[in-house]
């Protein structure tokens, strides 16, 4: 069941039926190149609204929540927050995974925000206080293109704040922030820069990050993999953007407060976080749809799968005893629904048994 927040909304039953008819695993198959899809208004906007206070007043972002988080939910012990992909359409991949997981997800609340663009807002005649970002901006934490001017990361901060409310979720002990493709980039970037864990206050909640099939990774130093799988300082003369945000931390870090005191602080904090890199072994086409083929991306490897394996190796060089690990979904390509509902996807999201491809 999807709960819709806000003062005046359609009934839950009618809105839920609308969403399930229009958004299904089949919608993960795109009928046009991803870049064109990204630039096309979304067919559906989440009916729920999450209010966010800003210096310019109160703004809102569309959101779906599988429980009514305005009332106590004593049985909920886990929250899974799913960041949709670049086209902003795969809105039920988290709910679909929970359905497949069955009993393992029975004590879980699924939260899915939707980052909209100006085209989306215009197509659906949305109010001026609905947050909106540039098509390429929300996934890397840049500021919204409205009067609020806030980083997309602040949306996750507010979701974490809502989940940490012990009056609503007195027994919540785990938050999983998961994203696929551009959503995976968002999650990995947020794991580096985000302040949500610090804002949980006295709530004893463990946070896990699930980074699934992103096009690229945010590196913490200037090393990149070579053809032999070794890591060495990259020659910037070959690609001047290789270490800029969101490929690296040299420059271009988005305006998001508080600013980090040092790159070393970000690096140390990131390596201590619980992160699972969820990779589809069939997401291995060098010219795949939506694949980043810039020089900065190519410096990380040829395909999404090889870039993920390389980044995992890099993390273990930086911190040999890190708990971060790779879960591989055999034979699965670039699909959020299939990735999250695979055995390893369910293990990453809900700690289900059955994933035998985990490696450290």
mmCIF file with all atom_site columns, C-alpha atoms in Angstrom, residues 90-193:
data_model
loop_
_atom_site.group_PDB
_atom_site.id
_atom_site.type_symbol
_atom_site.label_atom_id
_atom_site.label_alt_id
_atom_site.label_comp_id
_atom_site.label_asym_id
_atom_site.label_entity_id
_atom_site.label_seq_id
_atom_site.pdbx_PDB_ins_code
_atom_site.Cartn_x
_atom_site.Cartn_y
_atom_site.Cartn_z
_atom_site.occupancy
_atom_site.B_iso_or_equiv
_atom_site.pdbx_formal_charge
_atom_site.auth_seq_id
_atom_site.auth_comp_id
_atom_site.auth_asym_id
_atom_site.auth_atom_id
_atom_site.pdbx_PDB_model_num
ATOM 1   C CA . UNK A 1 90  ? 11.325 3.284   -12.093 1.00 0.00 ? 90  UNK A CA 1
ATOM 2   C CA . UNK A 1 91  ? 9.198  4.168   -9.099  1.00 0.00 ? 91  UNK A CA 1
ATOM 3   C CA . UNK A 1 92  ? 8.208  0.714   -7.848  1.00 0.00 ? 92  UNK A CA 1
ATOM 4   C CA . UNK A 1 93  ? 11.468 -1.241  -7.916  1.00 0.00 ? 93  UNK A CA 1
ATOM 5   C CA . UNK A 1 94  ? 11.703 -1.120  -4.117  1.00 0.00 ? 94  UNK A CA 1
ATOM 6   C CA . UNK A 1 95  ? 8.088  -2.206  -3.605  1.00 0.00 ? 95  UNK A CA 1
ATOM 7   C CA . UNK A 1 96  ? 8.529  -4.941  -6.211  1.00 0.00 ? 96  UNK A CA 1
ATOM 8   C CA . UNK A 1 97  ? 11.602 -6.253  -4.388  1.00 0.00 ? 97  UNK A CA 1
ATOM 9   C CA . UNK A 1 98  ? 9.689  -6.222  -1.090  1.00 0.00 ? 98  UNK A CA 1
ATOM 10  C CA . UNK A 1 99  ? 6.903  -8.267  -2.684  1.00 0.00 ? 99  UNK A CA 1
ATOM 11  C CA . UNK A 1 100 ? 9.433  -10.822 -3.920  1.00 0.00 ? 100 UNK A CA 1
ATOM 12  C CA . UNK A 1 101 ? 11.173 -10.900 -0.521  1.00 0.00 ? 101 UNK A CA 1
ATOM 13  C CA . UNK A 1 102 ? 7.906  -11.743 1.226   1.00 0.00 ? 102 UNK A CA 1
ATOM 14  C CA . UNK A 1 103 ? 8.285  -12.338 4.964   1.00 0.00 ? 103 UNK A CA 1
ATOM 15  C CA . UNK A 1 104 ? 11.854 -10.973 4.945   1.00 0.00 ? 104 UNK A CA 1
ATOM 16  C CA . UNK A 1 105 ? 10.428 -7.533  4.115   1.00 0.00 ? 105 UNK A CA 1
ATOM 17  C CA . UNK A 1 106 ? 7.338  -7.663  6.315   1.00 0.00 ? 106 UNK A CA 1
ATOM 18  C CA . UNK A 1 107 ? 8.782  -5.242  8.888   1.00 0.00 ? 107 UNK A CA 1
ATOM 19  C CA . UNK A 1 108 ? 10.078 -2.819  6.248   1.00 0.00 ? 108 UNK A CA 1
ATOM 20  C CA . UNK A 1 109 ? 8.846  0.570   5.094   1.00 0.00 ? 109 UNK A CA 1
ATOM 21  C CA . UNK A 1 110 ? 9.712  1.474   1.476   1.00 0.00 ? 110 UNK A CA 1
ATOM 22  C CA . UNK A 1 111 ? 10.305 5.155   0.675   1.00 0.00 ? 111 UNK A CA 1
ATOM 23  C CA . UNK A 1 112 ? 10.697 6.408   -2.913  1.00 0.00 ? 112 UNK A CA 1
ATOM 24  C CA . UNK A 1 113 ? 11.274 10.120  -3.619  1.00 0.00 ? 113 UNK A CA 1
ATOM 25  C CA . UNK A 1 114 ? 11.047 11.395  -7.191  1.00 0.00 ? 114 UNK A CA 1
ATOM 26  C CA . UNK A 1 115 ? 13.408 14.119  -8.411  1.00 0.00 ? 115 UNK A CA 1
ATOM 27  C CA . UNK A 1 116 ? 11.592 16.109  -11.077 1.00 0.00 ? 116 UNK A CA 1
ATOM 28  C CA . UNK A 1 117 ? 12.738 18.526  -13.761 1.00 0.00 ? 117 UNK A CA 1
ATOM 29  C CA . UNK A 1 118 ? 11.280 21.769  -15.086 1.00 0.00 ? 118 UNK A CA 1
ATOM 30  C CA . UNK A 1 119 ? 9.820  19.818  -18.021 1.00 0.00 ? 119 UNK A CA 1
ATOM 31  C CA . UNK A 1 120 ? 8.079  17.442  -15.618 1.00 0.00 ? 120 UNK A CA 1
ATOM 32  C CA . UNK A 1 121 ? 6.647  20.332  -13.602 1.00 0.00 ? 121 UNK A CA 1
ATOM 33  C CA . UNK A 1 122 ? 5.360  22.121  -16.692 1.00 0.00 ? 122 UNK A CA 1
ATOM 34  C CA . UNK A 1 123 ? 3.833  18.972  -18.201 1.00 0.00 ? 123 UNK A CA 1
ATOM 35  C CA . UNK A 1 124 ? 1.893  18.215  -15.014 1.00 0.00 ? 124 UNK A CA 1
ATOM 36  C CA . UNK A 1 125 ? 1.058  21.838  -14.106 1.00 0.00 ? 125 UNK A CA 1
ATOM 37  C CA . UNK A 1 126 ? 2.762  21.501  -10.749 1.00 0.00 ? 126 UNK A CA 1
ATOM 38  C CA . UNK A 1 127 ? 2.817  24.291  -8.209  1.00 0.00 ? 127 UNK A CA 1
ATOM 39  C CA . UNK A 1 128 ? 5.853  26.543  -7.928  1.00 0.00 ? 128 UNK A CA 1
ATOM 40  C CA . UNK A 1 129 ? 6.757  25.033  -4.547  1.00 0.00 ? 129 UNK A CA 1
ATOM 41  C CA . UNK A 1 130 ? 7.456  21.593  -6.047  1.00 0.00 ? 130 UNK A CA 1
ATOM 42  C CA . UNK A 1 131 ? 11.233 21.139  -6.146  1.00 0.00 ? 131 UNK A CA 1
ATOM 43  C CA . UNK A 1 132 ? 12.844 20.625  -9.555  1.00 0.00 ? 132 UNK A CA 1
ATOM 44  C CA . UNK A 1 133 ? 16.368 20.043  -10.838 1.00 0.00 ? 133 UNK A CA 1
ATOM 45  C CA . UNK A 1 134 ? 18.255 20.008  -14.106 1.00 0.00 ? 134 UNK A CA 1
ATOM 46  C CA . UNK A 1 135 ? 18.118 16.642  -15.874 1.00 0.00 ? 135 UNK A CA 1
ATOM 47  C CA . UNK A 1 136 ? 21.803 16.018  -15.128 1.00 0.00 ? 136 UNK A CA 1
ATOM 48  C CA . UNK A 1 137 ? 21.937 17.833  -11.785 1.00 0.00 ? 137 UNK A CA 1
ATOM 49  C CA . UNK A 1 138 ? 19.864 15.952  -9.201  1.00 0.00 ? 138 UNK A CA 1
ATOM 50  C CA . UNK A 1 139 ? 21.898 12.742  -9.484  1.00 0.00 ? 139 UNK A CA 1
ATOM 51  C CA . UNK A 1 140 ? 25.121 14.492  -8.469  1.00 0.00 ? 140 UNK A CA 1
ATOM 52  C CA . UNK A 1 141 ? 23.811 16.638  -5.623  1.00 0.00 ? 141 UNK A CA 1
ATOM 53  C CA . UNK A 1 142 ? 23.549 19.981  -7.404  1.00 0.00 ? 142 UNK A CA 1
ATOM 54  C CA . UNK A 1 143 ? 21.087 22.663  -6.373  1.00 0.00 ? 143 UNK A CA 1
ATOM 55  C CA . UNK A 1 144 ? 17.466 22.762  -7.458  1.00 0.00 ? 144 UNK A CA 1
ATOM 56  C CA . UNK A 1 145 ? 16.367 25.151  -10.203 1.00 0.00 ? 145 UNK A CA 1
ATOM 57  C CA . UNK A 1 146 ? 13.765 26.983  -8.167  1.00 0.00 ? 146 UNK A CA 1
ATOM 58  C CA . UNK A 1 147 ? 13.570 29.600  -5.435  1.00 0.00 ? 147 UNK A CA 1
ATOM 59  C CA . UNK A 1 148 ? 14.713 27.072  -2.794  1.00 0.00 ? 148 UNK A CA 1
ATOM 60  C CA . UNK A 1 149 ? 18.034 26.327  -4.507  1.00 0.00 ? 149 UNK A CA 1
ATOM 61  C CA . UNK A 1 150 ? 18.801 23.282  -2.328  1.00 0.00 ? 150 UNK A CA 1
ATOM 62  C CA . UNK A 1 151 ? 21.012 20.275  -3.005  1.00 0.00 ? 151 UNK A CA 1
ATOM 63  C CA . UNK A 1 152 ? 19.181 17.084  -3.926  1.00 0.00 ? 152 UNK A CA 1
ATOM 64  C CA . UNK A 1 153 ? 21.098 15.504  -1.034  1.00 0.00 ? 153 UNK A CA 1
ATOM 65  C CA . UNK A 1 154 ? 19.000 17.562  1.383   1.00 0.00 ? 154 UNK A CA 1
ATOM 66  C CA . UNK A 1 155 ? 15.987 15.459  0.364   1.00 0.00 ? 155 UNK A CA 1
ATOM 67  C CA . UNK A 1 156 ? 17.652 12.341  1.778   1.00 0.00 ? 156 UNK A CA 1
ATOM 68  C CA . UNK A 1 157 ? 18.605 14.293  4.904   1.00 0.00 ? 157 UNK A CA 1
ATOM 69  C CA . UNK A 1 158 ? 14.923 15.090  5.453   1.00 0.00 ? 158 UNK A CA 1
ATOM 70  C CA . UNK A 1 159 ? 13.861 11.481  4.815   1.00 0.00 ? 159 UNK A CA 1
ATOM 71  C CA . UNK A 1 160 ? 16.410 10.269  7.374   1.00 0.00 ? 160 UNK A CA 1
ATOM 72  C CA . UNK A 1 161 ? 15.103 12.870  9.814   1.00 0.00 ? 161 UNK A CA 1
ATOM 73  C CA . UNK A 1 162 ? 11.546 11.598  9.341   1.00 0.00 ? 162 UNK A CA 1
ATOM 74  C CA . UNK A 1 163 ? 12.639 7.981   9.847   1.00 0.00 ? 163 UNK A CA 1
ATOM 75  C CA . UNK A 1 164 ? 14.543 8.881   13.044  1.00 0.00 ? 164 UNK A CA 1
ATOM 76  C CA . UNK A 1 165 ? 11.318 10.084  14.678  1.00 0.00 ? 165 UNK A CA 1
ATOM 77  C CA . UNK A 1 166 ? 10.931 7.619   17.558  1.00 0.00 ? 166 UNK A CA 1
ATOM 78  C CA . UNK A 1 167 ? 7.309  8.612   18.045  1.00 0.00 ? 167 UNK A CA 1
ATOM 79  C CA . UNK A 1 168 ? 6.581  7.095   14.611  1.00 0.00 ? 168 UNK A CA 1
ATOM 80  C CA . UNK A 1 169 ? 9.263  4.401   14.280  1.00 0.00 ? 169 UNK A CA 1
ATOM 81  C CA . UNK A 1 170 ? 10.204 3.406   17.848  1.00 0.00 ? 170 UNK A CA 1
ATOM 82  C CA . UNK A 1 171 ? 11.836 0.126   16.772  1.00 0.00 ? 171 UNK A CA 1
ATOM 83  C CA . UNK A 1 172 ? 13.573 1.140   13.547  1.00 0.00 ? 172 UNK A CA 1
ATOM 84  C CA . UNK A 1 173 ? 17.160 -0.142  13.617  1.00 0.00 ? 173 UNK A CA 1
ATOM 85  C CA . UNK A 1 174 ? 18.256 -0.116  9.965   1.00 0.00 ? 174 UNK A CA 1
ATOM 86  C CA . UNK A 1 175 ? 18.035 2.299   7.047   1.00 0.00 ? 175 UNK A CA 1
ATOM 87  C CA . UNK A 1 176 ? 19.079 1.123   3.587   1.00 0.00 ? 176 UNK A CA 1
ATOM 88  C CA . UNK A 1 177 ? 19.675 3.851   1.000   1.00 0.00 ? 177 UNK A CA 1
ATOM 89  C CA . UNK A 1 178 ? 19.668 2.168   -2.407  1.00 0.00 ? 178 UNK A CA 1
ATOM 90  C CA . UNK A 1 179 ? 19.821 3.356   -5.988  1.00 0.00 ? 179 UNK A CA 1
ATOM 91  C CA . UNK A 1 180 ? 20.271 1.902   -9.455  1.00 0.00 ? 180 UNK A CA 1
ATOM 92  C CA . UNK A 1 181 ? 22.151 3.491   -12.371 1.00 0.00 ? 181 UNK A CA 1
ATOM 93  C CA . UNK A 1 182 ? 21.945 7.279   -11.853 1.00 0.00 ? 182 UNK A CA 1
ATOM 94  C CA . UNK A 1 183 ? 20.291 6.462   -8.546  1.00 0.00 ? 183 UNK A CA 1
ATOM 95  C CA . UNK A 1 184 ? 23.376 4.384   -7.746  1.00 0.00 ? 184 UNK A CA 1
ATOM 96  C CA . UNK A 1 185 ? 25.602 7.373   -8.536  1.00 0.00 ? 185 UNK A CA 1
ATOM 97  C CA . UNK A 1 186 ? 23.454 9.483   -6.239  1.00 0.00 ? 186 UNK A CA 1
ATOM 98  C CA . UNK A 1 187 ? 23.764 6.959   -3.394  1.00 0.00 ? 187 UNK A CA 1
ATOM 99  C CA . UNK A 1 188 ? 27.541 6.584   -3.738  1.00 0.00 ? 188 UNK A CA 1
ATOM 100 C CA . UNK A 1 189 ? 28.014 10.357  -3.930  1.00 0.00 ? 189 UNK A CA 1
ATOM 101 C CA . UNK A 1 190 ? 25.788 10.771  -0.876  1.00 0.00 ? 190 UNK A CA 1
ATOM 102 C CA . UNK A 1 191 ? 27.777 8.128   1.002   1.00 0.00 ? 191 UNK A CA 1
ATOM 103 C CA . UNK A 1 192 ? 30.815 10.365  0.501   1.00 0.00 ? 192 UNK A CA 1
ATOM 104 C CA . UNK A 1 193 ? 29.254 13.747  1.222   1.00 0.00 ? 193 UNK A CA 1
#
